[in-house]
C-alpha positions as YAML, in Angstrom:
chain: A
units: angstrom
residues:
- id: 1
  name: MET
  ca: [22.68, 108.70, 41.94]
- id: 2
  name: ALA
  ca: [22.99, 112.50, 41.97]
- id: 3
  name: LYS
  ca: [19.23, 112.85, 41.51]
- id: 4
  name: ARG
  ca: [18.59, 110.53, 44.46]
- id: 5
  name: PHE
  ca: [21.02, 112.53, 46.61]
- id: 6
  name: LEU
  ca: [19.23, 115.76, 45.72]
- id: 7
  name: LEU
  ca: [15.87, 114.26, 46.64]
- id: 8
  name: ILE
  ca: [17.23, 113.17, 50.02]
- id: 9
  name: LEU
  ca: [18.77, 116.62, 50.57]
- id: 10
  name: LEU
  ca: [15.50, 118.35, 49.67]
- id: 11
  name: SER
  ca: [13.62, 116.06, 52.05]
- id: 12
  name: ILE
  ca: [15.97, 117.02, 54.87]
- id: 13
  name: ILE
  ca: [15.60, 120.73, 54.09]
- id: 14
  name: ILE
  ca: [11.81, 120.46, 54.03]
- id: 15
  name: ILE
  ca: [11.53, 118.33, 57.17]
- id: 16
  name: LEU
  ca: [14.15, 120.14, 59.29]
- id: 17
  name: PRO
  ca: [12.39, 123.53, 59.52]
- id: 18
  name: SER
  ca: [9.17, 121.86, 60.62]
- id: 19
  name: CYS
  ca: [11.05, 120.07, 63.39]
- id: 20
  name: LEU
  ca: [12.60, 123.34, 64.50]
- id: 21
  name: VAL
  ca: [9.20, 125.03, 64.61]
- id: 22
  name: VAL
  ca: [7.81, 122.27, 66.85]
- id: 23
  name: LYS
  ca: [10.77, 122.53, 69.21]
- id: 24
  name: GLU
  ca: [10.52, 126.31, 69.38]
- id: 25
  name: LYS
  ca: [6.81, 126.05, 70.18]
- id: 26
  name: GLU
  ca: [7.51, 123.51, 72.93]
- id: 27
  name: TYR
  ca: [9.82, 125.94, 74.75]
- id: 28
  name: SER
  ca: [8.20, 129.23, 73.80]
- id: 29
  name: ASP
  ca: [6.77, 129.63, 77.30]
- id: 30
  name: VAL
  ca: [10.14, 129.38, 79.08]
- id: 31
  name: GLU
  ca: [12.58, 132.13, 80.02]
- id: 32
  name: GLN
  ca: [16.33, 131.59, 80.25]
- id: 33
  name: THR
  ca: [17.54, 130.02, 83.51]
- id: 34
  name: ILE
  ca: [18.63, 132.57, 86.11]
- id: 35
  name: SER
  ca: [21.09, 132.06, 88.98]
- id: 36
  name: LEU
  ca: [20.41, 133.78, 92.29]
- id: 37
  name: SER
  ca: [22.38, 134.15, 95.52]
- id: 38
  name: PRO
  ca: [21.44, 131.52, 98.11]
- id: 39
  name: LYS
  ca: [21.46, 134.19, 100.84]
- id: 40
  name: PRO
  ca: [18.40, 136.13, 102.08]
- id: 41
  name: GLU
  ca: [18.26, 139.82, 101.17]
- id: 42
  name: ILE
  ca: [16.13, 140.75, 104.18]
- id: 43
  name: PRO
  ca: [16.19, 139.72, 107.88]
- id: 44
  name: MET
  ca: [14.53, 136.35, 108.43]
- id: 45
  name: SER
  ca: [12.88, 135.02, 111.57]
- id: 46
  name: GLU
  ca: [13.45, 131.67, 113.27]
- id: 47
  name: LYS
  ca: [9.85, 130.60, 112.68]
- id: 48
  name: LEU
  ca: [10.08, 127.29, 110.89]
- id: 49
  name: VAL
  ca: [7.99, 125.98, 108.02]
- id: 50
  name: ARG
  ca: [8.13, 122.20, 107.89]
- id: 51
  name: SER
  ca: [6.46, 119.70, 105.58]
- id: 52
  name: LYS
  ca: [4.58, 116.74, 107.03]
- id: 53
  name: LYS
  ca: [7.33, 114.35, 105.95]
- id: 54
  name: GLY
  ca: [10.08, 116.67, 107.15]
- id: 55
  name: ASP
  ca: [11.73, 116.68, 103.72]
- id: 56
  name: MET
  ca: [11.24, 120.44, 103.26]
- id: 57
  name: ILE
  ca: [11.86, 123.30, 105.67]
- id: 58
  name: SER
  ca: [11.95, 127.06, 105.30]
- id: 59
  name: PHE
  ca: [11.78, 130.24, 107.32]
- id: 60
  name: ILE
  ca: [9.59, 133.33, 107.03]
- id: 61
  name: PRO
  ca: [10.63, 137.01, 107.14]
- id: 62
  name: GLU
  ca: [11.20, 138.76, 110.44]
- id: 63
  name: GLU
  ca: [7.97, 140.08, 112.03]
- id: 64
  name: TRP
  ca: [5.82, 137.88, 109.80]
- id: 65
  name: PHE
  ca: [3.55, 135.36, 111.53]
- id: 66
  name: PHE
  ca: [1.61, 132.21, 110.76]
- id: 67
  name: VAL
  ca: [-2.18, 132.30, 110.38]
- id: 68
  name: ASN
  ca: [-4.80, 129.59, 110.67]
- id: 69
  name: VAL
  ca: [-6.20, 128.73, 107.26]
- id: 70
  name: ASN
  ca: [-9.91, 128.27, 106.79]
- id: 71
  name: GLU
  ca: [-11.19, 124.73, 107.32]
- id: 72
  name: ASP
  ca: [-12.55, 124.86, 103.78]
- id: 73
  name: ALA
  ca: [-9.06, 125.43, 102.40]
- id: 74
  name: SER
  ca: [-7.28, 122.66, 100.53]
- id: 75
  name: SER
  ca: [-5.71, 119.95, 102.68]
- id: 76
  name: ASP
  ca: [-2.63, 120.33, 100.49]
- id: 77
  name: ILE
  ca: [-1.78, 123.61, 102.23]
- id: 78
  name: ILE
  ca: [1.06, 123.21, 104.73]
- id: 79
  name: ILE
  ca: [1.08, 126.70, 106.22]
- id: 80
  name: MET
  ca: [0.35, 130.33, 105.45]
- id: 81
  name: ALA
  ca: [2.21, 133.35, 106.79]
- id: 82
  name: VAL
  ca: [1.49, 137.07, 106.42]
- id: 83
  name: ASN
  ca: [3.26, 140.36, 107.01]
- id: 84
  name: PRO
  ca: [2.16, 142.66, 109.88]
- id: 85
  name: ASP
  ca: [0.09, 144.86, 107.52]
- id: 86
  name: TYR
  ca: [-1.78, 141.92, 106.02]
- id: 87
  name: THR
  ca: [-0.77, 143.15, 102.56]
- id: 88
  name: LEU
  ca: [1.41, 140.20, 101.58]
- id: 89
  name: GLY
  ca: [1.16, 136.49, 102.28]
- id: 90
  name: VAL
  ca: [3.09, 133.35, 101.47]
- id: 91
  name: VAL
  ca: [1.50, 129.92, 101.20]
- id: 92
  name: PHE
  ca: [3.43, 126.65, 101.27]
- id: 93
  name: SER
  ca: [1.57, 123.69, 99.82]
- id: 94
  name: GLU
  ca: [2.15, 120.16, 98.61]
- id: 95
  name: ILE
  ca: [1.40, 119.08, 95.06]
- id: 96
  name: ARG
  ca: [0.04, 115.59, 95.49]
- id: 97
  name: LYS
  ca: [1.81, 112.78, 93.72]
- id: 98
  name: ASN
  ca: [0.05, 110.44, 91.32]
- id: 99
  name: ASP
  ca: [0.95, 108.59, 88.14]
- id: 100
  name: LEU
  ca: [0.03, 111.56, 85.94]
- id: 101
  name: VAL
  ca: [2.10, 114.05, 87.92]
- id: 102
  name: ASP
  ca: [5.06, 111.68, 88.18]
- id: 103
  name: GLY
  ca: [4.92, 111.05, 84.43]
- id: 104
  name: ILE
  ca: [4.91, 114.76, 83.62]
- id: 105
  name: VAL
  ca: [7.85, 115.42, 85.95]
- id: 106
  name: ARG
  ca: [9.84, 112.53, 84.48]
- id: 107
  name: LYS
  ca: [9.26, 113.88, 80.98]
- id: 108
  name: GLU
  ca: [9.48, 117.65, 81.52]
- id: 109
  name: GLY
  ca: [11.14, 118.08, 84.94]
- id: 110
  name: LEU
  ca: [10.20, 121.06, 87.09]
- id: 111
  name: LEU
  ca: [8.93, 122.92, 84.03]
- id: 112
  name: GLY
  ca: [6.24, 120.30, 83.65]
- id: 113
  name: LEU
  ca: [5.40, 120.61, 87.34]
- id: 114
  name: ALA
  ca: [5.07, 124.39, 86.98]
- id: 115
  name: ARG
  ca: [2.82, 124.04, 83.93]
- id: 116
  name: LEU
  ca: [0.68, 121.53, 85.81]
- id: 117
  name: SER
  ca: [0.50, 123.86, 88.81]
- id: 118
  name: MET
  ca: [-0.67, 126.76, 86.64]
- id: 119
  name: ASP
  ca: [-3.16, 124.61, 84.76]
- id: 120
  name: ARG
  ca: [-4.75, 123.41, 88.00]
- id: 121
  name: ARG
  ca: [-4.86, 126.96, 89.33]
- id: 122
  name: ALA
  ca: [-6.65, 128.17, 86.21]
- id: 123
  name: ARG
  ca: [-9.19, 125.34, 86.37]
- id: 124
  name: LYS
  ca: [-9.90, 125.89, 90.07]
- id: 125
  name: THR
  ca: [-10.62, 129.58, 89.44]
- id: 126
  name: GLY
  ca: [-12.70, 129.02, 86.33]
- id: 127
  name: GLY
  ca: [-10.03, 130.63, 84.17]
- id: 128
  name: ALA
  ca: [-9.73, 133.77, 86.34]
- id: 129
  name: SER
  ca: [-6.07, 133.04, 87.08]
- id: 130
  name: LYS
  ca: [-3.93, 133.54, 83.99]
- id: 131
  name: LEU
  ca: [-0.23, 133.06, 83.36]
- id: 132
  name: LEU
  ca: [1.68, 136.34, 83.18]
- id: 133
  name: GLY
  ca: [4.88, 136.15, 81.17]
- id: 134
  name: LYS
  ca: [6.81, 132.89, 81.01]
- id: 135
  name: TYR
  ca: [8.07, 130.13, 83.29]
- id: 136
  name: THR
  ca: [11.54, 130.85, 84.68]
- id: 137
  name: PRO
  ca: [13.96, 128.12, 85.86]
- id: 138
  name: VAL
  ca: [15.90, 129.37, 88.88]
- id: 139
  name: GLU
  ca: [19.18, 128.05, 90.27]
- id: 140
  name: MET
  ca: [19.90, 129.05, 93.85]
- id: 141
  name: GLY
  ca: [23.00, 127.38, 95.19]
- id: 142
  name: SER
  ca: [22.37, 123.63, 94.89]
- id: 143
  name: ASN
  ca: [18.59, 124.11, 94.75]
- id: 144
  name: ASP
  ca: [16.50, 124.23, 91.58]
- id: 145
  name: PHE
  ca: [13.11, 125.92, 91.24]
- id: 146
  name: VAL
  ca: [10.77, 127.04, 88.49]
- id: 147
  name: LYS
  ca: [8.99, 130.35, 89.03]
- id: 148
  name: TYR
  ca: [5.96, 131.79, 87.31]
- id: 149
  name: GLU
  ca: [3.65, 134.77, 87.80]
- id: 150
  name: PHE
  ca: [-0.10, 134.80, 87.47]
- id: 151
  name: SER
  ca: [-3.06, 137.12, 87.84]
- id: 152
  name: SER
  ca: [-5.01, 136.58, 91.05]
- id: 153
  name: ALA
  ca: [-8.01, 138.21, 92.73]
- id: 154
  name: GLY
  ca: [-8.55, 141.79, 91.60]
- id: 155
  name: ASN
  ca: [-5.97, 141.29, 88.82]
- id: 156
  name: MET
  ca: [-3.16, 141.45, 91.35]
- id: 157
  name: ARG
  ca: [0.15, 139.85, 90.41]
- id: 158
  name: SER
  ca: [1.11, 136.77, 92.43]
- id: 159
  name: ILE
  ca: [4.22, 134.62, 92.14]
- id: 160
  name: ALA
  ca: [4.48, 130.84, 92.50]
- id: 161
  name: VAL
  ca: [7.58, 128.67, 92.81]
- id: 162
  name: VAL
  ca: [7.63, 124.88, 92.46]
- id: 163
  name: PHE
  ca: [10.34, 122.44, 93.51]
- id: 164
  name: LYS
  ca: [11.00, 118.77, 94.27]
- id: 165
  name: SER
  ca: [12.43, 117.43, 97.52]
- id: 166
  name: SER
  ca: [15.07, 114.75, 98.06]
- id: 167
  name: LEU
  ca: [12.20, 112.32, 98.74]
- id: 168
  name: ASP
  ca: [10.72, 113.15, 95.31]
- id: 169
  name: MET
  ca: [7.81, 115.03, 96.87]
- id: 170
  name: TYR
  ca: [6.48, 118.10, 95.05]
- id: 171
  name: TYR
  ca: [5.96, 121.48, 96.66]
- id: 172
  name: GLU
  ca: [4.76, 124.94, 95.78]
- id: 173
  name: MET
  ca: [5.34, 128.29, 97.44]
- id: 174
  name: THR
  ca: [3.07, 131.18, 96.46]
- id: 175
  name: MET
  ca: [3.67, 134.84, 97.28]
- id: 176
  name: MET
  ca: [0.50, 136.89, 96.95]
- id: 177
  name: PRO
  ca: [-0.47, 140.50, 97.64]
- id: 178
  name: MET
  ca: [-3.65, 141.04, 99.69]
- id: 179
  name: SER
  ca: [-5.87, 144.12, 99.48]
- id: 180
  name: PHE
  ca: [-8.57, 143.52, 102.10]
- id: 181
  name: SER
  ca: [-6.75, 145.55, 104.79]
- id: 182
  name: GLY
  ca: [-7.05, 148.68, 102.64]
- id: 183
  name: LYS
  ca: [-3.36, 149.47, 103.15]
- id: 184
  name: LYS
  ca: [-0.93, 150.19, 100.34]
- id: 185
  name: LEU
  ca: [0.54, 147.07, 98.77]
- id: 186
  name: PRO
  ca: [4.31, 146.53, 98.78]
- id: 187
  name: PRO
  ca: [6.06, 147.53, 95.52]
- id: 188
  name: TYR
  ca: [6.61, 144.76, 92.98]
- id: 189
  name: ASP
  ca: [10.41, 144.87, 93.49]
- id: 190
  name: GLU
  ca: [9.96, 144.50, 97.24]
- id: 191
  name: ILE
  ca: [7.67, 141.49, 96.78]
- id: 192
  name: ASN
  ca: [10.32, 139.83, 94.60]
- id: 193
  name: LYS
  ca: [13.03, 140.58, 97.16]
- id: 194
  name: ILE
  ca: [10.95, 138.93, 99.89]
- id: 195
  name: LEU
  ca: [10.24, 135.95, 97.64]
- id: 196
  name: ARG
  ca: [13.94, 135.47, 96.87]
- id: 197
  name: SER
  ca: [14.77, 135.71, 100.58]
- id: 198
  name: VAL
  ca: [12.27, 133.01, 101.52]
- id: 199
  name: MET
  ca: [13.49, 130.83, 98.65]
- id: 200
  name: ALA
  ca: [17.04, 131.20, 99.99]
- id: 201
  name: THR
  ca: [15.99, 129.58, 103.28]
- id: 202
  name: VAL
  ca: [14.23, 126.60, 101.68]
- id: 203
  name: LYS
  ca: [16.00, 123.32, 102.30]
- id: 204
  name: PHE
  ca: [14.91, 120.13, 100.61]
...
């Protein structure tokens, strides 16, 4: 009886670490959840971003303006806005629903949606876009997001945020620096402050 008990105990000891390793690997790309103030840190305009279904709205920073996207751009793009210097832009887009996407979100929540978003971005750019750091769950008032950073054109650092609306539609907001104007890019801390301010106005 004692020998059988020891065998069972040894089996548990041997199996348990392997389970822990798998679980650690599963979440090794995720930062701890952060909570942010649901109030903008910079002045915001009254220019409204609105999804086609009306289940998501947001506002853009003061003095920013909307631009017409190229006809060749993805039909998933809702709107793009830029700052007066054309050194920073924000793109709102829809992540189309299908059985695969719905299944991933049911299983992994917004983290799965963020991973899917990054994977698609990498494939569309032939691997040029790479994840920088880890995925970060963000709580802002009653709203939940997952944020991640990635390398974009010219190895610049862009930031994407994914979220799900009350109608179970999936959206992405991407803040990206732009260098074609030749002007100095905003500091990284300033870009994050602008991102947080736009996030604070998102209603879904």
